[in-house]
Amino acid sequence: MATRGQMIRMKMSDGAEIGVYHVGPTGDRRGGLVLIQEIFGVTEHIREQCDLFADEGYEVLAPALYDREVPGFEASYSEADIQRAIEVARQLHDFEISLKDAQTCIDALKAKGPVFMTGYCYGGSVTWAMAARSGDLAAASGYYGGMIPTQASLEPKCPTILHFGAHDHGIPLPGVERVAELHPEVAVHIYDAGHGFQSDRRTDYHEPSATLARQRTLALFHANGG
């Protein structure tokens, strides 16, 4: 599927310029959306997700979070690329910088109307953290963020939902259930799927779960000004 947005350069809070995939809304603008990448970078899959949300009326920004360390980084799901992506995310890149870059993208959109956030894998963890940190989000929807259970004590400032796979070997269910227990106000959805079930590039892709999670995400956004 050909994507229709473009990579632009944006200056972040530390003065660094990084690539950001930008795509404008189709039809009437519903709001802004900051979409946060998987551990693999702003890949074709992530750009496609941006375009799909733009088709629903959202202006979307997806920052290339690893551009300081590895400019233009895009990894496949091969074992070698997975290990390289883990190295970049866990050893070379500071999670705090991701949060600051996400806020810069929120700031770029918020004057135009409500701003929402979603993210997958690494981006799911960023989304959860930003829902608790930023006062500028109308709603947030995080997908299978591995750090969410270890940050379960965070308190979202906006309506938030979370999506996890019941068969995700990297995110044990007891941790997910602990998040749900601590946050009765957060809808924690568990799907009959594994990790990365939203991506049709992965062996764990599960179309019924992906479709339902997307419907829930859009419904959340629509209910909160989008």
Coordinates of N, CA and C in Angstrom, one line a residue:
M1 N 0.8 -1.2 0.0 CA 0.0 0.0 0.0 C 0.9 1.2 0.0
A2 N 0.7 2.1 -1.0 CA 1.5 3.3 -1.1 C 1.0 4.3 0.0
T3 N 1.9 5.0 0.7 CA 1.5 6.0 1.7 C 1.5 7.3 1.0
R4 N 0.7 8.2 1.6 CA 0.5 9.5 0.9 C 1.1 10.7 1.7
G5 N 1.6 10.5 2.9 CA 2.2 11.5 3.7 C 3.6 11.8 3.3
Q6 N 4.3 12.6 4.1 CA 5.7 12.9 3.8 C 6.5 13.1 5.0
M7 N 7.8 12.7 5.0 CA 8.7 13.0 6.1 C 9.1 14.5 6.1
I8 N 8.9 15.1 7.2 CA 9.3 16.5 7.3 C 10.4 16.6 8.4
R9 N 11.0 17.7 8.5 CA 12.0 17.9 9.6 C 11.4 18.8 10.7
M10 N 11.5 18.4 11.9 CA 11.0 19.2 13.0 C 12.1 19.4 14.1
K11 N 12.2 20.6 14.7 CA 13.1 20.8 15.7 C 12.5 20.4 17.1
M12 N 13.2 19.6 17.8 CA 12.7 19.1 19.1 C 13.2 20.1 20.2
S13 N 12.8 19.7 21.5 CA 13.0 20.6 22.6 C 14.5 20.8 22.9
D14 N 15.4 19.8 22.5 CA 16.8 19.9 22.7 C 17.6 20.5 21.6
G15 N 16.8 21.0 20.6 CA 17.4 21.6 19.4 C 17.7 20.7 18.3
A16 N 17.6 19.4 18.5 CA 17.8 18.4 17.4 C 16.7 18.5 16.4
E17 N 17.0 18.3 15.2 CA 16.0 18.1 14.1 C 15.9 16.7 13.8
I18 N 14.7 16.2 13.8 CA 14.4 14.8 13.5 C 13.4 14.7 12.4
G19 N 13.3 13.5 11.8 CA 12.3 13.3 10.8 C 10.9 13.0 11.5
V20 N 9.9 13.5 10.9 CA 8.5 13.3 11.4 C 7.6 13.0 10.2
Y21 N 7.0 11.9 10.2 CA 6.0 11.6 9.1 C 4.7 12.4 9.4
H22 N 4.3 13.1 8.4 CA 3.2 14.0 8.5 C 2.2 13.7 7.4
V23 N 0.9 13.5 7.8 CA -0.1 13.3 6.8 C -1.4 14.1 7.2
G24 N -1.9 14.8 6.3 CA -3.1 15.7 6.6 C -4.4 14.9 6.5
P25 N -5.4 15.4 7.1 CA -6.7 14.7 7.2 C -7.4 14.6 5.8
T26 N -8.2 13.6 5.6 CA -9.1 13.5 4.5 C -10.4 14.0 5.0
G27 N -11.0 15.0 4.2 CA -12.3 15.6 4.6 C -12.1 16.5 5.8
D28 N -13.2 16.6 6.6 CA -13.2 17.5 7.7 C -12.2 17.1 8.8
R29 N -11.5 18.0 9.3 CA -10.5 17.7 10.3 C -11.2 17.4 11.7
R30 N -10.9 16.2 12.2 CA -11.4 15.8 13.5 C -10.5 16.2 14.7
G31 N -9.2 16.4 14.4 CA -8.3 16.7 15.4 C -6.9 16.3 15.0
G32 N -6.0 16.4 15.9 CA -4.6 16.0 15.7 C -4.3 14.6 16.4
L33 N -3.4 13.9 15.8 CA -3.0 12.6 16.4 C -1.5 12.5 16.3
V34 N -0.9 12.2 17.5 CA 0.5 11.8 17.5 C 0.6 10.3 17.6
L35 N 1.2 9.7 16.6 CA 1.3 8.2 16.5 C 2.7 7.8 16.7
I36 N 2.9 7.0 17.7 CA 4.3 6.6 18.1 C 4.7 5.2 17.6
Q37 N 5.8 5.1 17.1 CA 6.4 4.0 16.4 C 6.5 2.7 17.3
E38 N 6.6 1.6 16.6 CA 7.1 0.4 17.3 C 8.6 0.6 17.5
I39 N 9.2 -0.4 18.1 CA 10.7 -0.4 18.3 C 11.4 -0.4 17.0
F40 N 10.8 -0.7 15.9 CA 11.4 -0.8 14.6 C 11.5 0.5 13.8
G41 N 11.1 1.6 14.3 CA 11.2 2.8 13.6 C 9.9 3.2 12.9
V42 N 9.9 4.3 12.2 CA 8.8 4.8 11.4 C 8.8 4.0 10.1
T43 N 8.4 2.7 10.1 CA 8.4 1.8 9.0 C 7.2 2.0 8.1
E44 N 7.2 1.3 7.0 CA 6.0 1.4 6.1 C 4.7 1.1 6.9
H45 N 4.8 0.1 7.7 CA 3.6 -0.3 8.5 C 3.1 0.9 9.3
I46 N 4.0 1.6 10.0 CA 3.6 2.8 10.8 C 3.1 3.9 9.9
R47 N 3.7 4.1 8.8 CA 3.2 5.1 7.9 C 1.8 4.8 7.4
E48 N 1.6 3.5 7.2 CA 0.2 3.1 6.7 C -0.8 3.3 7.8
Q49 N -0.4 3.1 9.1 CA -1.3 3.3 10.2 C -1.7 4.8 10.3
C50 N -0.7 5.7 10.1 CA -0.9 7.1 10.0 C -1.9 7.5 9.0
D51 N -1.7 6.9 7.8 CA -2.6 7.2 6.7 C -4.0 6.8 7.0
L52 N -4.2 5.6 7.6 CA -5.5 5.1 7.9 C -6.2 6.1 8.9
F53 N -5.5 6.6 9.9 CA -6.1 7.6 10.8 C -6.4 8.9 10.1
A54 N -5.5 9.3 9.2 CA -5.8 10.5 8.4 C -7.1 10.3 7.6
D55 N -7.3 9.1 7.1 CA -8.5 8.9 6.3 C -9.8 9.1 7.2
E56 N -9.6 9.0 8.5 CA -10.7 9.2 9.4 C -10.8 10.7 9.9
G57 N -10.0 11.5 9.3 CA -10.1 13.0 9.6 C -9.1 13.5 10.5
Y58 N -8.0 12.8 10.8 CA -7.0 13.3 11.7 C -5.7 13.7 11.0
E59 N -5.1 14.8 11.5 CA -3.8 15.3 11.0 C -2.8 14.5 11.9
V60 N -1.9 13.8 11.3 CA -1.1 12.8 12.1 C 0.4 13.2 12.0
L61 N 1.1 13.2 13.1 CA 2.5 13.3 13.2 C 3.1 12.0 13.8
A62 N 4.1 11.5 13.2 CA 4.8 10.3 13.8 C 6.3 10.5 13.8
P63 N 6.8 10.9 15.0 CA 8.2 11.3 15.0 C 9.2 10.0 14.9
A64 N 10.2 10.2 14.2 CA 11.3 9.2 14.1 C 12.2 9.3 15.3
L65 N 11.8 8.6 16.3 CA 12.4 8.8 17.7 C 13.9 8.5 17.7
Y66 N 14.4 7.7 16.9 CA 15.8 7.2 16.9 C 16.7 8.0 16.0
D67 N 16.2 9.1 15.4 CA 17.0 9.8 14.4 C 18.3 10.4 14.9
R68 N 18.4 10.7 16.2 CA 19.6 11.2 16.8 C 20.7 10.2 16.7
E69 N 20.3 8.9 17.1 CA 21.3 7.9 17.2 C 21.5 7.1 15.9
V70 N 20.4 6.8 15.2 CA 20.5 6.1 13.9 C 19.5 6.7 12.9
P71 N 20.0 7.8 12.2 CA 19.1 8.5 11.3 C 18.5 7.6 10.3
G72 N 17.1 7.7 10.1 CA 16.4 7.0 9.1 C 16.2 5.5 9.5
F73 N 16.3 5.2 10.7 CA 16.3 3.8 11.1 C 14.9 3.1 10.8
E74 N 15.0 2.0 10.1 CA 13.8 1.2 9.8 C 14.2 -0.2 9.8
A75 N 13.7 -1.0 10.8 CA 14.1 -2.4 10.9 C 13.0 -3.3 10.4
S76 N 13.3 -4.5 10.0 CA 12.4 -5.5 9.6 C 12.1 -6.4 10.8
Y77 N 11.3 -7.4 10.7 CA 11.1 -8.3 11.8 C 12.0 -9.6 11.8
S78 N 13.1 -9.5 11.0 CA 14.1 -10.6 11.1 C 14.7 -10.6 12.5
E79 N 15.3 -11.7 12.8 CA 15.9 -11.8 14.2 C 17.0 -10.9 14.3
A80 N 17.8 -10.7 13.3 CA 19.0 -9.8 13.4 C 18.5 -8.3 13.6
D81 N 17.4 -7.9 12.8 CA 16.9 -6.6 13.0 C 16.2 -6.4 14.3
I82 N 15.5 -7.4 14.8 CA 14.9 -7.3 16.1 C 16.0 -7.0 17.2
Q83 N 17.1 -7.7 17.1 CA 18.1 -7.5 18.1 C 18.7 -6.1 18.0
R84 N 18.9 -5.7 16.7 CA 19.4 -4.3 16.5 C 18.4 -3.3 17.1
A85 N 17.1 -3.5 16.8 CA 16.1 -2.5 17.3 C 16.1 -2.5 18.8
I86 N 16.3 -3.6 19.5 CA 16.3 -3.7 20.9 C 17.5 -2.9 21.4
E87 N 18.7 -3.1 20.8 CA 19.9 -2.4 21.2 C 19.7 -0.9 21.1
V88 N 19.1 -0.4 20.0 CA 18.9 1.0 19.8 C 17.9 1.5 20.9
A89 N 16.8 0.8 21.1 CA 15.8 1.3 22.0 C 16.3 1.3 23.5
R90 N 17.0 0.2 23.9 CA 17.3 0.0 25.3 C 18.7 0.5 25.7
Q91 N 19.6 0.6 24.7 CA 21.0 1.0 25.0 C 21.4 2.4 24.5
L92 N 21.0 2.7 23.3 CA 21.4 3.9 22.6 C 20.5 5.1 22.9
H93 N 19.2 4.8 23.0 CA 18.2 5.9 23.0 C 17.6 6.0 24.4
D94 N 17.4 7.3 24.8 CA 16.9 7.6 26.2 C 15.4 7.7 26.1
F95 N 14.6 6.9 26.8 CA 13.2 6.9 26.8 C 12.6 8.3 27.1
E96 N 13.3 9.0 28.0 CA 12.9 10.4 28.3 C 12.8 11.3 27.1
I97 N 13.8 11.1 26.2 CA 13.8 11.9 25.0 C 12.6 11.6 24.1
S98 N 12.1 10.4 24.1 CA 10.9 10.0 23.4 C 9.7 10.8 23.9
L99 N 9.6 10.9 25.2 CA 8.5 11.7 25.8 C 8.6 13.1 25.5
K100 N 9.8 13.7 25.5 CA 9.9 15.1 25.1 C 9.6 15.3 23.6
D101 N 10.0 14.4 22.8 CA 9.7 14.5 21.3 C 8.2 14.4 21.1
A102 N 7.5 13.5 21.8 CA 6.1 13.4 21.7 C 5.4 14.6 22.1
Q103 N 5.9 15.3 23.2 CA 5.2 16.5 23.6 C 5.4 17.6 22.6
T104 N 6.6 17.7 21.9 CA 6.8 18.7 20.9 C 5.8 18.5 19.7
C105 N 5.5 17.2 19.4 CA 4.5 17.0 18.3 C 3.1 17.4 18.8
I106 N 2.8 17.1 20.1 CA 1.5 17.5 20.6 C 1.4 19.1 20.5
D107 N 2.5 19.8 20.9 CA 2.5 21.2 20.9 C 2.3 21.8 19.5
A108 N 2.8 21.0 18.5 CA 2.6 21.5 17.1 C 1.2 21.4 16.6
L109 N 0.4 20.6 17.3 CA -1.0 20.3 16.8 C -2.1 21.0 17.7
K110 N -1.7 21.3 18.9 CA -2.8 21.6 19.9 C -3.5 22.9 19.7
A111 N -2.9 23.8 18.9 CA -3.6 25.1 18.7 C -4.8 24.9 17.7
K112 N -4.8 23.8 17.0 CA -5.8 23.5 15.9 C -7.0 22.8 16.4
G113 N -6.9 22.3 17.6 CA -8.0 21.5 18.1 C -7.5 20.3 19.0
P114 N -8.4 19.4 19.4 CA -8.0 18.3 20.3 C -6.9 17.5 19.7
V115 N -6.0 17.0 20.6 CA -4.9 16.1 20.2 C -5.0 14.8 20.9
F116 N -4.8 13.7 20.1 CA -4.9 12.4 20.6 C -3.6 11.7 20.4
M117 N -3.4 10.5 21.1 CA -2.2 9.8 20.9 C -2.5 8.3 20.9
T118 N -1.7 7.6 20.0 CA -1.7 6.2 20.0 C -0.3 5.7 19.7
G119 N 0.0 4.5 20.0 CA 1.3 3.9 19.8 C 1.3 2.4 19.9
Y120 N 2.3 1.8 19.3 CA 2.4 0.4 19.2 C 3.7 -0.1 19.8
C121 N 3.7 -1.2 20.6 CA 4.9 -1.8 21.1 C 5.7 -0.7 21.9
Y122 N 6.9 -0.3 21.6 CA 7.6 0.8 22.2 C 6.7 2.0 22.3
G123 N 5.9 2.3 21.3 CA 5.0 3.4 21.2 C 3.9 3.3 22.2
G124 N 3.5 2.1 22.5 CA 2.4 1.9 23.5 C 2.9 2.3 24.9
S125 N 4.2 2.1 25.2 CA 4.7 2.5 26.5 C 4.8 4.0 26.5
V126 N 5.3 4.6 25.4 CA 5.3 6.1 25.3 C 3.9 6.7 25.5
T127 N 3.0 6.1 24.9 CA 1.6 6.6 25.0 C 1.1 6.6 26.4
W128 N 1.3 5.5 27.1 CA 0.9 5.4 28.5 C 1.6 6.5 29.3
A129 N 2.9 6.6 29.2 CA 3.6 7.6 29.9 C 3.2 9.0 29.6
M130 N 2.9 9.3 28.4 CA 2.4 10.6 28.0 C 1.0 10.9 28.5
A131 N 0.2 9.9 28.5 CA -1.2 10.1 29.1 C -1.1 10.6 30.5
A132 N -0.1 10.2 31.2 CA 0.1 10.6 32.6 C 0.9 11.9 32.7
R133 N 1.7 12.2 31.8 CA 2.6 13.4 31.9 C 1.9 14.6 31.3
S134 N 1.4 14.5 30.1 CA 0.9 15.7 29.3 C -0.5 16.1 29.7
G135 N -0.7 17.4 29.9 CA -2.0 17.9 30.1 C -2.7 18.3 28.9
D136 N -2.1 18.0 27.7 CA -2.6 18.5 26.4 C -3.3 17.4 25.5
L137 N -3.5 16.2 26.1 CA -4.1 15.1 25.3 C -5.6 15.0 25.6
A138 N -6.4 14.8 24.6 CA -7.8 14.6 24.8 C -8.1 13.2 25.1
A139 N -7.3 12.2 24.6 CA -7.5 10.8 24.9 C -6.3 10.1 24.3
A140 N -6.0 8.8 24.9 CA -4.9 8.1 24.4 C -5.2 6.6 24.4
S141 N -4.6 5.9 23.4 CA -4.9 4.5 23.2 C -3.5 3.8 22.9
G142 N -3.1 3.0 23.9 CA -1.8 2.3 23.8 C -1.9 0.9 23.5
Y143 N -1.0 0.4 22.6 CA -1.0 -1.0 22.2 C 0.2 -1.7 22.7
Y144 N 0.0 -2.8 23.5 CA 1.0 -3.8 23.9 C 2.4 -3.1 24.2
G145 N 2.4 -2.1 25.1 CA 3.6 -1.5 25.6 C 4.2 -2.3 26.7
G146 N 5.5 -2.8 26.4 CA 6.1 -3.7 27.4 C 6.4 -3.0 28.7
M147 N 6.6 -1.7 28.7 CA 6.9 -1.0 29.9 C 5.7 -0.6 30.8
I148 N 4.5 -0.8 30.2 CA 3.3 -0.3 30.9 C 3.2 -1.0 32.3
P149 N 3.3 -2.4 32.4 CA 3.2 -3.0 33.7 C 4.2 -2.5 34.7
T150 N 5.4 -2.1 34.3 CA 6.4 -1.6 35.2 C 6.2 -0.1 35.6
Q151 N 5.3 0.5 34.8 CA 4.9 1.9 35.1 C 3.4 1.9 35.5
A152 N 3.0 0.9 36.1 CA 1.5 0.8 36.4 C 1.0 1.8 37.4
S153 N 1.9 2.4 38.2 CA 1.5 3.4 39.1 C 1.2 4.8 38.5
L154 N 1.6 5.0 37.3 CA 1.3 6.3 36.6 C -0.2 6.5 36.6
E155 N -0.6 7.8 36.6 CA -2.0 8.1 36.7 C -2.4 8.9 35.4
P156 N -3.1 8.4 34.5 CA -3.5 9.1 33.2 C -4.3 10.4 33.5
K157 N -3.9 11.4 32.8 CA -4.7 12.7 32.9 C -5.8 12.8 31.9
C158 N -5.9 11.9 31.0 CA -6.9 11.9 30.0 C -7.6 10.5 29.9
P159 N -8.7 10.4 29.3 CA -9.3 9.1 29.0 C -8.3 8.2 28.2
T160 N -8.1 7.0 28.7 CA -7.1 6.1 28.2 C -7.6 4.7 28.1
I161 N -7.3 4.0 27.0 CA -7.5 2.6 26.9 C -6.2 1.9 26.5
L162 N -6.1 0.6 26.8 CA -4.9 -0.2 26.5 C -5.3 -1.5 25.9
H163 N -4.4 -2.0 25.0 CA -4.7 -3.2 24.3 C -3.5 -4.2 24.5
F164 N -3.8 -5.4 24.9 CA -2.7 -6.4 25.0 C -3.2 -7.7 24.4
G165 N -2.2 -8.6 24.1 CA -2.5 -9.9 23.6 C -2.4 -10.9 24.7
A166 N -3.3 -11.8 24.8 CA -3.3 -12.8 25.9 C -2.1 -13.7 25.7
H167 N -1.6 -13.9 24.5 CA -0.5 -14.8 24.2 C 0.8 -14.1 24.0
D168 N 0.9 -12.9 24.5 CA 2.2 -12.1 24.4 C 3.2 -12.6 25.4
H169 N 4.2 -13.3 24.9 CA 5.2 -13.9 25.8 C 6.1 -12.9 26.5
G170 N 6.1 -11.7 25.9 CA 7.0 -10.6 26.4 C 6.3 -9.8 27.5
I171 N 5.0 -9.9 27.6 CA 4.2 -9.1 28.5 C 3.3 -10.0 29.3
P172 N 3.8 -10.6 30.4 CA 2.9 -11.6 31.1 C 1.6 -11.0 31.6
L173 N 0.6 -11.8 31.5 CA -0.7 -11.4 31.9 C -0.9 -10.9 33.3
P174 N -0.2 -11.4 34.3 CA -0.3 -10.9 35.7 C 0.0 -9.4 35.8
G175 N 1.0 -8.9 35.0 CA 1.4 -7.5 34.9 C 0.3 -6.7 34.3
V176 N -0.3 -7.2 33.3 CA -1.5 -6.5 32.6 C -2.7 -6.4 33.6
E177 N -2.9 -7.5 34.3 CA -4.0 -7.6 35.2 C -3.8 -6.6 36.4
R178 N -2.5 -6.4 36.7 CA -2.2 -5.5 37.8 C -2.5 -4.1 37.4
V179 N -2.3 -3.7 36.1 CA -2.6 -2.4 35.6 C -4.1 -2.2 35.7
A180 N -4.9 -3.2 35.2 CA -6.3 -3.1 35.3 C -6.8 -2.9 36.7
E181 N -6.2 -3.6 37.6 CA -6.6 -3.5 39.0 C -6.4 -2.2 39.6
L182 N -5.2 -1.6 39.3 CA -4.9 -0.3 39.8 C -5.7 0.9 39.1
H183 N -6.2 0.6 37.9 CA -6.8 1.7 37.1 C -8.2 1.2 36.6
P184 N -9.2 1.2 37.5 CA -10.5 0.8 37.0 C -11.1 1.7 36.0
E185 N -10.6 3.0 36.0 CA -11.1 3.9 35.0 C -10.5 3.7 33.6
V186 N -9.5 2.9 33.5 CA -8.8 2.6 32.2 C -9.4 1.2 31.6
A187 N -9.9 1.3 30.4 CA -10.3 0.0 29.8 C -9.1 -0.7 29.3
V188 N -8.8 -1.8 30.0 CA -7.7 -2.7 29.6 C -8.2 -3.9 28.8
H189 N -8.0 -3.9 27.5 CA -8.6 -4.9 26.6 C -7.6 -6.0 26.4
I190 N -7.9 -7.2 26.5 CA -7.1 -8.3 26.3 C -7.6 -9.2 25.1
Y191 N -6.8 -9.4 24.1 CA -7.3 -10.0 22.9 C -6.7 -11.4 22.8
D192 N -7.4 -12.3 22.0 CA -6.9 -13.7 21.8 C -5.8 -13.6 20.7
A193 N -4.7 -13.0 21.1 CA -3.6 -12.8 20.1 C -2.3 -12.7 20.8
G194 N -1.2 -12.6 20.0 CA 0.1 -12.4 20.6 C 0.6 -10.9 20.5
H195 N 1.9 -10.7 20.6 CA 2.4 -9.4 20.6 C 2.4 -8.9 19.1
G196 N 2.2 -7.6 19.0 CA 2.2 -7.0 17.6 C 1.0 -7.4 16.7
F197 N -0.1 -7.7 17.3 CA -1.2 -8.3 16.5 C -1.8 -7.2 15.6
Q198 N -1.5 -6.0 15.7 CA -2.0 -4.9 14.8 C -1.3 -4.9 13.5
S199 N -0.1 -5.5 13.4 CA 0.8 -5.3 12.2 C 0.6 -6.6 11.3
D200 N 0.2 -6.3 10.1 CA 0.0 -7.4 9.1 C 1.3 -7.9 8.6
R201 N 2.4 -7.3 9.0 CA 3.8 -7.8 8.6 C 4.3 -8.9 9.6
R202 N 3.6 -9.1 10.7 CA 4.1 -10.0 11.7 C 3.4 -11.3 11.7
T203 N 4.0 -12.3 12.2 CA 3.4 -13.7 12.3 C 2.3 -13.6 13.3
D204 N 2.3 -12.7 14.3 CA 1.3 -12.6 15.3 C 0.1 -11.7 14.9
Y205 N 0.1 -11.3 13.6 CA -1.0 -10.5 13.2 C -2.3 -11.3 13.3
H206 N -3.3 -10.6 13.9 CA -4.6 -11.2 14.2 C -5.7 -10.2 13.7
E207 N -6.2 -10.4 12.5 CA -7.1 -9.4 12.0 C -8.3 -9.1 12.8
P208 N -9.0 -10.1 13.4 CA -10.2 -9.7 14.2 C -9.8 -8.9 15.4
S209 N -8.7 -9.2 16.0 CA -8.2 -8.3 17.2 C -7.8 -6.9 16.7
A210 N -7.1 -6.9 15.6 CA -6.7 -5.6 15.0 C -7.9 -4.7 14.7
T211 N -8.9 -5.3 14.1 CA -10.1 -4.6 13.7 C -10.8 -4.0 14.9
L212 N -11.0 -4.9 15.9 CA -11.7 -4.5 17.1 C -10.9 -3.4 17.9
A213 N -9.6 -3.6 18.0 CA -8.8 -2.6 18.7 C -8.9 -1.2 18.0
R214 N -8.9 -1.2 16.7 CA -9.0 0.0 16.0 C -10.3 0.7 16.2
Q215 N -11.4 -0.1 16.1 CA -12.7 0.4 16.4 C -12.8 1.0 17.7
R216 N -12.3 0.4 18.7 CA -12.3 0.9 20.1 C -11.5 2.2 20.2
T217 N -10.4 2.3 19.5 CA -9.6 3.5 19.5 C -10.3 4.6 18.9
L218 N -10.9 4.4 17.7 CA -11.6 5.5 17.1 C -12.8 5.9 17.9
A219 N -13.5 4.9 18.5 CA -14.7 5.3 19.4 C -14.2 6.2 20.6
L220 N -13.1 5.8 21.1 CA -12.6 6.7 22.2 C -12.3 8.1 21.8
F221 N -11.6 8.2 20.6 CA -11.3 9.5 20.1 C -12.6 10.3 19.8
H222 N -13.6 9.7 19.2 CA -14.8 10.3 18.8 C -15.6 10.8 20.1
A223 N -15.5 10.0 21.1 CA -16.2 10.4 22.4 C -15.5 11.5 23.1
N224 N -14.3 11.8 22.7 CA -13.6 12.9 23.4 C -13.1 14.0 22.5
G225 N -14.0 14.4 21.6 CA -13.8 15.6 20.8 C -13.3 15.3 19.4
G226 N -13.0 14.1 19.1 CA -12.5 13.8 17.8 C -13.5 13.3 16.8

